Amino acid sequence: MDTSRLLRTTGTVIAAAGLLLSGCTSGGSGGPRASASPGEGSAAPSAEPTAVPAALRPYYDQKLSWRECGVPGFDCTTMKAPLDYAYPESGDIDIAVARRKATAPGKRIGSLVVNPGGPGGSGIGYLQAYAGIGYPAQVRAAYDMVSFDPRGVDRSSPVECLTGPAMDKYTQVDQTPDDAAERALLVASFKEFAAACQARSQRVLPHVSTVDAARDMDVLRAALGDEKLSYVGASYGTFLGATYAQLFPGRTGRLVLDGAMDPSRPALELNRDQTAGFETAFRAFAADCAKQPDCPLGQGDPDAVAKRLKEFFRKVDAQPVPTTDRARPALGEALATTGVIAALYDENAWPQLREALTAAISGDDGNGLLALADSYYERQPDGKYANLMSANAAVNCLDQPPAFDGPAAVDKALPSFAKASPVFGAGLAWASLNCTYWPAKATGTAAELHAKGAPPIVVVGTTRDPATPYKWAQSLADQLDSGVLLTYDGDGHTAYGRGSECIDSTINRYLLEGTPPKDGKKC
C-alpha cells in the first residue's frame, strides 16, 4: 500500500468499477542545476512579472499543430516548454495536450483547461474518458475542453521507476511492520523505488514540481490564444490551480478548485489530515453497511464495524487470501487495505466494496479487493502500470520536504495517526516515509497562497470527503484573497458532476456567466 497524498478524482480511482466520474538528498540533473522555482526557499512562490521574459518568448509565441488522436472528436498536439525555467537554454520538455472544440462555436467563450488531480493523473485520459464528453452540455458548448499531461506524467516525458513485476512486489510490501525485519524490508522498498526513479528518470526528476506545471499552464494559455486562464481542477488539481493564481493573478480567469488541498500544511499534517479523512469516509460506509442485509462486517455501530475490519486486516496479514491472479496468487494486508481505500473515494462503490469484502472475509476469494487495488494503482490486466505512482512521488517529493526523516520519527507519530484513524492510521503513517529517501531535493515548502489581484476563485469542499478533508477547502478559501467557499454536504471525493444539481448549476453559472456564488453557499 502506498496511498500517501495521492489525490485525484473518483473516475481516475475506480475505473475498474465502471464509474467514469473519474529527507531528500540532492540528485543529478539534465540541466546545469536543479530547477529554481519562483520563490524557491521562500514561504510561497512569488507572482511572476506581467511581461514575459525574452528568454521565454519563443515558448509563449509557439503555434500549436493539432491532429486527430484516435478518439473521435478530440485533437491532440505537443507543446514545448523549457525543462528548467531558470535556464531555458538547457533544453526543452514536451507537454502533450488534447482538446475537444466547443460544440456551439458561435457561443464560444474560450478554452477551459481541466485537471483530474494526482499528482500523476493523466489529464488527456481524463478529458477523453469523461470531461470532454461528460461535463454539462452547456459548458461544453461554450468552451473548448482542454487538458494536458503535466510534465512527468504519461505522455509528457513520464517519470519511470519500477518495472511491472517490481511494482507488483512493491505494492505488496507490508506497511504495518510488526518487527525489525518487516521494518527493514519496508525501508528497503522505499529506497529501491527511489533509486529506480533516479536511474531511469534522472533528467526530468528535478523539474516536475507543481510550480513547474503551473508555469507550463501559462505557456499553454498563451498558445491557446486565451488572454486569461479558465480552469477546473479537482483534488490535487486545486493546488495546481491555486499555484497558477499565485504566480499569475493578472492572467487568472474563472477558476474552480474542487476537493481542495491546503497548501499551508506541511507534509506530515497533510498526511495525518488525509488519514482522518479516510476514517470519516469509512465511518460513513460503516454506518451504511450496518443497515444492509449483505454487510460482511456485521451489524452494530461504526466502532464495531471498524473493529471487525481491523481484525480482518490482521488475519489477512497472517494468512493471505487466495486469488486467481498468476502474478499475485494471494492477497495480503497491503493490497487489501488499498482496495478498501480505493472504494471509499465514491459512495457509488460501496456495494462493490461490500461484495469484495464478503468474498475475502470468507477466506477463499481476494479477487474483488485486488481489482479495487489495481484500479487505484492503474495496473493493467497485462501487468503493466501507468506511471501514476512514479509521477505522484516525484511531484510530492519536490513540492515539500519529507514528512519524516526516518523510521524513528514514524514511531513517534504513530499514536497521532492511530488517533486519526484506528483502522488505517498505522499503514498511512508508514506510507508517509516514501519521500525520505528521494534523490531530488525538495524545491517547495508549505505556505499560504493568496493570489492577490486575482478575480473570484470558487473553492469547493465536500463535508465527508475521504482524500481532501473539508477543512482544507475552508482553509484555502480563507487564504485566497478572492476565495469563495462552496460547500457540498455529502460523501465521496469532489462534488462537481457527481449528481448534485445545486453544485452543478452553481458552478455552471460561474463558468458561463462569471457570476460566483455567495461565499459560504451550501448545497
Coordinates of C-alpha atoms in Angstrom, one line a residue:
M1 CA 0.0 0.0 0.0
D2 CA 1.4 3.4 -1.0
T3 CA -1.5 5.8 -0.7
S4 CA 0.2 8.8 0.8
R5 CA -1.1 12.1 -0.7
L6 CA -2.5 10.5 -3.8
L7 CA -5.3 13.0 -4.6
R8 CA -7.4 12.6 -7.7
T9 CA -11.0 12.5 -8.9
T10 CA -13.1 9.4 -8.4
G11 CA -13.1 8.5 -12.1
T12 CA -9.3 8.0 -12.1
V13 CA -9.5 5.8 -9.0
I14 CA -12.4 3.4 -9.6
A15 CA -12.2 3.0 -13.3
A16 CA -12.4 -0.8 -12.8
A17 CA -15.7 -0.3 -11.1
G18 CA -17.2 1.3 -14.2
L19 CA -17.6 4.7 -12.6
L20 CA -16.3 7.2 -15.1
L21 CA -16.7 10.2 -12.9
S22 CA -13.0 9.7 -12.7
G23 CA 14.7 13.6 3.7
C24 CA 15.8 14.2 0.4
T25 CA 19.3 14.4 -0.9
S26 CA 20.4 16.2 -4.0
G27 CA 20.2 14.3 -7.2
G28 CA 21.6 14.6 -10.6
S29 CA 20.1 16.8 -13.3
G30 CA 19.9 17.0 -17.1
G31 CA 20.5 20.8 -16.8
P32 CA 23.1 22.9 -15.2
R33 CA 21.3 22.7 -11.8
A34 CA 18.0 21.7 -10.2
S35 CA 15.0 23.7 -11.2
A36 CA 14.9 27.0 -9.5
S37 CA 11.2 27.6 -9.0
P38 CA 10.0 31.2 -8.3
G39 CA 10.2 31.7 -4.6
E40 CA 12.4 28.7 -4.1
G41 CA 13.3 28.5 -0.4
S42 CA 10.8 31.2 0.5
A43 CA 7.4 30.9 2.0
A44 CA 5.5 30.8 -1.3
P45 CA 6.1 31.3 -5.0
S46 CA 6.1 35.0 -5.9
A47 CA 3.9 36.4 -8.6
E48 CA 5.6 36.5 -12.0
P49 CA 6.2 39.8 -13.8
T50 CA 3.5 40.9 -16.1
A51 CA 5.8 40.9 -19.1
V52 CA 7.1 37.6 -20.4
P53 CA 10.9 37.4 -20.2
A54 CA 12.6 37.5 -23.5
A55 CA 14.2 34.0 -23.0
L56 CA 10.7 32.5 -22.6
R57 CA 9.1 34.4 -25.5
P58 CA 9.6 31.7 -28.1
Y59 CA 7.6 29.3 -25.9
Y60 CA 4.8 31.8 -25.4
D61 CA 4.7 32.6 -29.1
Q62 CA 4.7 29.0 -30.4
K63 CA 1.9 27.8 -32.7
L64 CA 0.2 24.5 -31.8
S65 CA -0.2 22.0 -34.6
W66 CA -3.4 20.0 -33.9
R67 CA -4.1 16.5 -35.2
E68 CA -6.6 13.7 -34.7
C69 CA -5.5 11.4 -32.0
G70 CA -7.6 8.2 -32.1
V71 CA -10.6 9.2 -30.1
P72 CA -13.4 10.7 -32.3
G73 CA -14.0 14.4 -31.7
F74 CA -10.6 15.0 -30.0
D75 CA -7.5 16.7 -31.3
C76 CA -4.0 16.4 -29.9
T77 CA -0.8 18.4 -30.1
T78 CA 2.6 18.6 -28.4
M79 CA 3.7 21.9 -26.7
K80 CA 7.3 22.8 -26.0
A81 CA 8.3 24.1 -22.5
P82 CA 11.7 24.7 -21.0
L83 CA 12.9 21.8 -18.9
D84 CA 14.3 24.3 -16.4
Y85 CA 12.6 27.7 -16.3
A86 CA 15.7 29.2 -14.6
Y87 CA 17.8 28.1 -17.5
P88 CA 15.6 27.9 -20.7
E89 CA 18.7 27.3 -22.8
S90 CA 19.3 24.0 -21.1
G91 CA 16.7 22.2 -23.2
D92 CA 13.0 21.5 -23.8
I93 CA 10.4 19.2 -22.5
D94 CA 7.4 18.0 -24.5
I95 CA 4.0 18.6 -23.0
A96 CA 1.1 16.5 -24.5
V97 CA -2.2 18.4 -24.9
A98 CA -5.6 17.4 -26.1
R99 CA -8.8 19.3 -26.7
R100 CA -12.4 19.0 -27.9
K101 CA -13.7 22.0 -29.6
A102 CA -16.8 23.9 -28.3
T103 CA -20.0 22.3 -29.6
A104 CA -21.5 25.8 -30.2
P105 CA -18.7 27.8 -31.8
G106 CA -21.0 30.9 -32.1
K107 CA -21.3 31.0 -28.3
R108 CA -17.7 30.1 -27.6
I109 CA -16.1 31.8 -24.5
G110 CA -12.7 30.4 -24.8
S111 CA -10.7 27.3 -23.5
L112 CA -11.5 25.5 -20.3
V113 CA -8.4 23.6 -19.0
V114 CA -9.3 20.7 -16.7
N115 CA -7.1 18.6 -14.4
P116 CA -8.1 15.4 -12.6
G117 CA -5.6 15.5 -9.8
G118 CA -2.9 13.1 -8.6
P119 CA -0.3 14.4 -8.9
G120 CA 0.2 11.9 -11.7
G121 CA -3.2 11.7 -13.1
S122 CA -3.4 11.9 -16.9
G123 CA -5.3 15.0 -18.0
I124 CA -5.6 13.7 -21.5
G125 CA -7.1 10.4 -20.3
Y126 CA -9.5 12.2 -18.1
L127 CA -10.6 14.6 -20.8
Q128 CA -11.2 11.8 -23.3
A129 CA -12.9 9.4 -20.9
Y130 CA -15.0 11.9 -19.0
A131 CA -14.6 15.7 -19.0
G132 CA -14.7 16.1 -22.8
I133 CA -18.0 14.2 -23.1
G134 CA -19.4 14.2 -19.5
Y135 CA -19.2 17.8 -18.4
P136 CA -22.5 19.7 -18.6
A137 CA -23.6 20.2 -22.2
Q138 CA -23.9 24.0 -21.8
V139 CA -20.3 24.2 -20.6
R140 CA -19.0 22.0 -23.5
A141 CA -21.0 24.2 -25.9
A142 CA -19.3 27.4 -24.7
Y143 CA -15.7 26.1 -24.2
D144 CA -13.0 24.2 -26.0
M145 CA -12.4 21.5 -23.4
V146 CA -8.7 21.2 -23.0
S147 CA -6.3 19.2 -20.8
F148 CA -2.7 18.2 -20.7
D149 CA -0.5 15.6 -19.1
P150 CA 1.7 17.6 -16.7
R151 CA 5.4 17.2 -17.1
G152 CA 6.5 13.8 -15.8
V153 CA 3.0 12.2 -16.4
D154 CA 2.0 9.6 -19.0
R155 CA 2.6 11.2 -22.5
S156 CA 4.7 14.2 -21.2
S157 CA 8.2 12.9 -20.6
P158 CA 6.9 10.4 -18.0
V159 CA 8.9 9.7 -14.8
E160 CA 9.7 6.0 -14.9
C161 CA 10.7 3.9 -11.9
L162 CA 10.0 0.2 -11.3
T163 CA 9.0 -2.3 -14.0
G164 CA 5.6 -4.1 -13.8
P165 CA 6.9 -7.1 -11.8
A166 CA 8.8 -4.9 -9.5
M167 CA 5.8 -2.7 -8.9
D168 CA 3.8 -5.9 -8.1
K169 CA 6.3 -6.6 -5.4
Y170 CA 6.4 -3.0 -4.2
T171 CA 2.7 -2.7 -3.7
Q172 CA 2.6 -5.9 -1.6
V173 CA 5.2 -4.8 0.9
D174 CA 3.7 -4.9 4.4
Q175 CA 3.2 -1.3 5.6
T176 CA 2.3 -2.1 9.1
P177 CA 5.6 -3.7 10.2
D178 CA 5.4 -6.0 13.2
D179 CA 9.1 -6.5 13.8
A180 CA 12.5 -5.2 12.9
A181 CA 12.7 -7.5 9.8
E182 CA 9.5 -6.2 8.3
R183 CA 10.5 -2.6 9.1
A184 CA 13.8 -3.1 7.3
L185 CA 12.0 -4.6 4.3
L186 CA 9.7 -1.6 4.1
V187 CA 12.6 0.9 4.3
A188 CA 14.4 -1.1 1.6
S189 CA 11.4 -1.0 -0.6
F190 CA 11.2 2.8 -0.4
K191 CA 14.9 3.1 -1.2
E192 CA 14.6 0.7 -4.1
F193 CA 11.8 2.7 -5.6
A194 CA 13.7 6.0 -5.2
A195 CA 16.8 4.5 -6.7
A196 CA 14.9 3.1 -9.7
C197 CA 13.4 6.6 -10.4
Q198 CA 16.8 8.2 -10.3
A199 CA 18.3 5.6 -12.6
R200 CA 15.5 5.8 -15.2
S201 CA 14.4 9.4 -15.0
Q202 CA 17.4 11.4 -13.9
R203 CA 16.9 14.2 -16.5
V204 CA 13.3 15.1 -15.5
L205 CA 13.3 14.2 -11.8
P206 CA 14.3 17.7 -10.5
H207 CA 11.9 19.5 -12.8
V208 CA 8.4 18.2 -12.2
S209 CA 7.2 20.3 -9.3
T210 CA 3.8 21.9 -9.2
V211 CA 5.3 25.3 -9.8
D212 CA 6.9 24.0 -13.0
A213 CA 3.5 22.6 -14.1
A214 CA 1.7 25.8 -13.3
R215 CA 4.2 27.7 -15.4
D216 CA 3.6 25.2 -18.2
M217 CA -0.1 26.0 -17.9
D218 CA 0.6 29.7 -18.5
V219 CA 2.5 28.8 -21.7
L220 CA -0.4 26.7 -22.7
R221 CA -2.9 29.5 -22.1
A222 CA -0.9 31.7 -24.4
A223 CA -0.5 29.1 -27.1
L224 CA -4.3 28.5 -27.0
G225 CA -4.8 32.2 -27.6
D226 CA -6.5 33.0 -24.3
E227 CA -5.9 36.2 -22.5
K228 CA -6.8 34.6 -19.2
L229 CA -6.9 31.0 -17.9
S230 CA -10.3 29.4 -17.2
Y231 CA -9.7 26.2 -15.3
V232 CA -11.4 23.4 -13.3
G233 CA -9.0 21.5 -11.1
A234 CA -10.0 18.6 -8.9
S235 CA -8.3 17.2 -5.9
Y236 CA -4.5 17.8 -6.3
G237 CA -5.6 19.9 -9.3
T238 CA -6.8 22.5 -6.8
F239 CA -3.2 23.0 -5.6
L240 CA -2.0 23.3 -9.2
G241 CA -4.8 25.9 -9.9
A242 CA -4.1 27.9 -6.8
T243 CA -0.4 27.9 -7.5
Y244 CA -1.2 29.3 -11.0
A245 CA -3.3 32.1 -9.5
Q246 CA -0.4 32.9 -7.0
L247 CA 2.1 33.1 -9.9
F248 CA -0.2 34.8 -12.5
P249 CA -3.0 36.6 -10.7
G250 CA -3.4 39.0 -13.6
R251 CA -3.9 36.2 -16.1
T252 CA -6.3 34.3 -13.9
G253 CA -9.9 34.0 -15.2
R254 CA -12.6 31.7 -13.9
L255 CA -11.1 29.1 -11.6
V256 CA -12.9 26.3 -9.9
L257 CA -11.0 24.3 -7.3
D258 CA -13.0 21.2 -6.3
G259 CA -11.9 19.0 -3.5
A260 CA -9.4 21.5 -2.3
M261 CA -5.9 20.9 -0.8
D262 CA -4.5 23.2 1.9
P263 CA -1.1 24.4 0.7
S264 CA -0.2 25.9 4.1
R265 CA 0.0 22.5 5.8
P266 CA 3.4 20.6 5.8
A267 CA 3.6 17.1 4.6
L268 CA 3.2 15.5 8.0
E269 CA 0.0 17.4 8.7
L270 CA -1.4 16.7 5.2
N271 CA -0.8 13.0 5.6
R272 CA -2.4 12.9 9.0
D273 CA -5.3 15.0 7.9
Q274 CA -5.9 12.7 4.9
T275 CA -5.7 9.7 7.3
A276 CA -8.6 11.3 9.3
G277 CA -10.4 11.9 6.1
F278 CA -10.4 8.2 5.2
E279 CA -11.6 7.4 8.7
T280 CA -14.5 9.8 8.2
A281 CA -15.4 8.2 4.9
F282 CA -15.0 4.7 6.3
R283 CA -17.4 5.6 9.2
A284 CA -20.0 6.8 6.6
F285 CA -19.5 3.5 4.8
A286 CA -19.7 1.5 8.0
A287 CA -23.0 3.2 9.1
D288 CA -24.5 2.4 5.7
C289 CA -23.1 -1.1 5.6
A290 CA -24.6 -1.9 9.0
K291 CA -28.1 -1.2 7.5
Q292 CA -27.6 -3.6 4.6
P293 CA -28.6 -7.3 4.8
D294 CA -25.3 -8.2 2.9
C295 CA -22.9 -6.3 5.2
P296 CA -19.9 -8.6 5.6
L297 CA -18.8 -6.7 8.7
G298 CA -22.0 -7.4 10.6
Q299 CA -24.4 -5.0 12.4
G300 CA -23.8 -2.5 15.1
D301 CA -22.4 1.0 15.4
P302 CA -19.4 2.2 13.3
D303 CA -17.0 1.4 16.0
A304 CA -18.0 -2.2 16.0
V305 CA -17.8 -2.4 12.2
A306 CA -14.4 -0.7 12.2
K307 CA -13.1 -3.2 14.8
R308 CA -14.2 -6.1 12.6
L309 CA -12.4 -4.6 9.5
K310 CA -9.3 -4.1 11.5
E311 CA -9.5 -7.8 12.7
F312 CA -9.8 -8.8 9.0
F313 CA -6.7 -6.9 8.1
R314 CA -4.8 -8.7 10.9
K315 CA -6.0 -12.1 9.7
V316 CA -5.1 -11.4 6.1
D317 CA -1.7 -10.2 7.2
A318 CA -1.0 -13.5 8.8
Q319 CA -2.8 -15.6 6.2
P320 CA -3.3 -14.0 2.8
V321 CA -6.5 -14.8 0.8
P322 CA -6.2 -16.7 -2.4
T323 CA -6.8 -15.0 -5.8
T324 CA -6.8 -16.3 -9.4
D325 CA -4.1 -13.8 -10.5
R326 CA -1.0 -15.7 -11.6
A327 CA 1.4 -13.0 -10.6
R328 CA -0.2 -12.4 -7.3
P329 CA -1.8 -15.6 -6.2
A330 CA -2.6 -14.3 -2.7
L331 CA -4.0 -11.0 -1.3
G332 CA -2.1 -9.7 1.7
E333 CA -2.9 -6.9 4.1
A334 CA -1.3 -4.2 1.9
L335 CA -3.4 -4.7 -1.2
A336 CA -6.5 -5.5 0.9
T337 CA -6.2 -2.1 2.6
T338 CA -5.6 -0.3 -0.7
G339 CA -8.7 -2.0 -2.2
V340 CA -10.8 -0.7 0.7
I341 CA -9.4 2.8 0.5
A342 CA -10.0 2.9 -3.3
A343 CA -13.7 2.2 -2.8
L344 CA -14.0 5.0 -0.2
Y345 CA -13.5 7.7 -2.8
D346 CA -17.0 7.3 -4.1
E347 CA -20.1 6.1 -2.3
N348 CA -21.3 4.5 -5.5
A349 CA -18.6 1.9 -5.0
W350 CA -19.9 0.9 -1.6
P351 CA -21.9 -2.1 -2.9
Q352 CA -18.8 -3.3 -4.8
L353 CA -16.8 -3.0 -1.6
R354 CA -19.4 -5.0 0.4
E355 CA -19.2 -7.7 -2.2
A356 CA -15.4 -7.8 -2.3
L357 CA -15.2 -7.9 1.5
T358 CA -17.7 -10.7 1.7
A359 CA -15.7 -12.8 -0.7
A360 CA -12.4 -12.0 1.0
I361 CA -13.6 -12.5 4.6
S362 CA -14.9 -15.9 3.7
G363 CA -11.2 -16.7 3.2
D364 CA -11.2 -18.0 -0.4
D365 CA -11.6 -15.1 -2.8
G366 CA -9.5 -12.0 -2.8
N367 CA -10.2 -11.1 -6.4
G368 CA -12.6 -8.3 -5.6
L369 CA -10.3 -6.3 -3.4
L370 CA -7.4 -7.0 -5.7
A371 CA -9.4 -5.4 -8.6
L372 CA -10.1 -2.4 -6.5
A373 CA -6.4 -2.0 -5.6
D374 CA -5.5 -2.4 -9.2
S375 CA -7.8 0.4 -10.2
Y376 CA -6.2 2.6 -7.6
Y377 CA -2.7 1.9 -8.8
E378 CA -3.8 1.9 -12.5
R379 CA -2.4 -1.6 -13.1
Q380 CA -3.5 -3.1 -16.4
P381 CA -4.5 -6.7 -16.9
D382 CA -1.2 -7.4 -18.7
G383 CA 0.7 -6.5 -15.5
K384 CA 1.8 -3.1 -16.8
Y385 CA 1.3 0.0 -14.7
A386 CA 0.6 3.6 -15.7
N387 CA 3.2 5.9 -14.4
L388 CA 0.8 7.3 -11.8
M389 CA 2.6 6.2 -8.7
S390 CA 6.0 7.2 -10.1
A391 CA 4.9 10.7 -11.0
N392 CA 2.9 11.1 -7.8
A393 CA 6.0 10.5 -5.7
A394 CA 8.2 12.7 -8.0
V395 CA 5.9 15.7 -7.7
N396 CA 5.1 15.3 -4.0
C397 CA 8.7 14.9 -3.0
L398 CA 9.7 18.1 -4.8
D399 CA 6.8 20.2 -3.5
Q400 CA 7.6 19.7 0.1
P401 CA 10.3 18.3 2.4
P402 CA 9.5 14.8 3.6
A403 CA 7.1 14.2 6.4
F404 CA 9.7 12.1 8.3
D405 CA 13.4 11.9 8.4
G406 CA 13.4 8.1 9.2
P407 CA 11.6 5.2 10.9
A408 CA 12.1 6.6 14.4
A409 CA 10.1 9.7 13.5
V410 CA 7.3 7.4 12.3
D411 CA 7.3 5.6 15.6
K412 CA 6.9 8.9 17.4
A413 CA 4.0 9.9 15.2
L414 CA 2.1 6.5 15.2
P415 CA -0.1 7.4 18.2
S416 CA -1.4 10.6 16.5
F417 CA -2.1 8.7 13.2
A418 CA -3.8 5.9 15.2
K419 CA -6.0 8.6 16.8
A420 CA -6.8 10.0 13.4
S421 CA -7.8 6.5 12.2
P422 CA -7.8 3.4 14.3
V423 CA -8.2 1.3 11.1
F424 CA -5.8 3.0 8.6
G425 CA -3.6 5.1 10.8
A426 CA -0.5 2.8 11.1
G427 CA -0.4 2.0 7.4
L428 CA -0.7 5.6 6.3
A429 CA 1.9 6.7 8.8
W430 CA 4.4 4.3 7.4
A431 CA 3.4 5.2 3.8
S432 CA 4.4 8.8 4.7
L433 CA 8.0 7.7 4.7
N434 CA 8.1 7.5 0.9
C435 CA 9.9 10.8 0.3
T436 CA 12.5 10.3 3.0
Y437 CA 15.0 8.7 0.6
W438 CA 14.1 10.7 -2.5
P439 CA 17.1 11.5 -4.8
A440 CA 15.9 15.0 -5.8
K441 CA 15.9 17.8 -3.2
A442 CA 12.6 19.4 -2.4
T443 CA 12.2 22.9 -4.0
G444 CA 9.0 23.9 -2.3
T445 CA 7.6 24.4 1.2
A446 CA 4.2 24.6 2.9
A447 CA 2.9 28.2 2.5
E448 CA -0.3 30.1 2.2
L449 CA -1.3 31.1 -1.3
H450 CA -3.1 34.5 -1.5
A451 CA -3.2 35.2 -5.3
K452 CA -3.5 38.9 -4.6
G453 CA -5.3 40.6 -7.5
A454 CA -7.0 37.5 -8.9
P455 CA -10.7 37.6 -9.6
P456 CA -13.1 35.5 -7.6
I457 CA -12.0 31.9 -7.3
V458 CA -14.5 29.2 -6.4
V459 CA -13.3 26.7 -3.8
V460 CA -15.5 23.6 -3.4
G461 CA -15.4 21.3 -0.3
T462 CA -17.3 18.1 0.4
T463 CA -18.1 17.6 4.1
R464 CA -17.2 13.9 4.2
D465 CA -14.5 13.8 1.5
P466 CA -12.0 11.0 2.3
A467 CA -9.0 12.3 0.4
T468 CA -9.2 16.1 0.8
P469 CA -10.8 16.8 4.2
Y470 CA -13.4 19.6 4.2
K471 CA -11.3 21.8 6.5
W472 CA -8.8 22.1 3.7
A473 CA -11.3 23.7 1.4
Q474 CA -12.3 26.1 4.3
S475 CA -8.6 27.0 4.8
L476 CA -7.8 27.5 1.1
A477 CA -10.9 29.7 0.6
D478 CA -9.8 31.8 3.6
Q479 CA -6.2 32.1 2.3
L480 CA -7.1 33.2 -1.2
D481 CA -7.8 37.0 -1.3
S482 CA -10.7 36.4 -3.6
G483 CA -11.6 32.8 -2.5
V484 CA -15.3 31.9 -2.4
L485 CA -16.3 28.7 -0.5
L486 CA -19.0 26.4 -1.9
T487 CA -19.9 23.5 0.3
Y488 CA -21.4 20.1 -0.6
D489 CA -22.9 18.3 2.4
G490 CA -22.3 14.7 1.2
D491 CA -20.0 11.8 0.7
G492 CA -17.2 11.0 -1.7
H493 CA -14.3 12.8 -3.3
T494 CA -15.0 16.1 -5.1
A495 CA -18.5 17.4 -5.9
Y496 CA -18.9 18.8 -9.4
G497 CA -20.5 16.4 -11.9
R498 CA -21.4 13.9 -9.2
G499 CA -25.2 14.3 -9.0
S500 CA -25.8 17.5 -7.0
E501 CA -28.0 19.8 -9.1
C502 CA -27.2 22.6 -6.7
I503 CA -23.4 22.2 -7.1
D504 CA -23.6 21.8 -10.8
S505 CA -25.9 24.7 -11.5
T506 CA -23.8 27.0 -9.3
I507 CA -20.5 26.1 -11.0
N508 CA -22.1 26.2 -14.4
R509 CA -23.3 29.7 -13.8
Y510 CA -19.9 30.8 -12.7
L511 CA -18.2 29.3 -15.7
L512 CA -20.7 30.6 -18.2
E513 CA -21.6 34.0 -16.8
G514 CA -18.7 34.8 -14.5
T515 CA -21.0 35.1 -11.5
P516 CA -19.6 33.4 -8.4
P517 CA -21.8 32.0 -5.6
K518 CA -22.1 33.9 -2.4
D519 CA -19.3 33.0 -0.1
G520 CA -20.4 30.2 2.2
K521 CA -23.1 28.8 0.0
K522 CA -24.1 25.3 0.9
C523 CA -25.7 22.5 -1.1

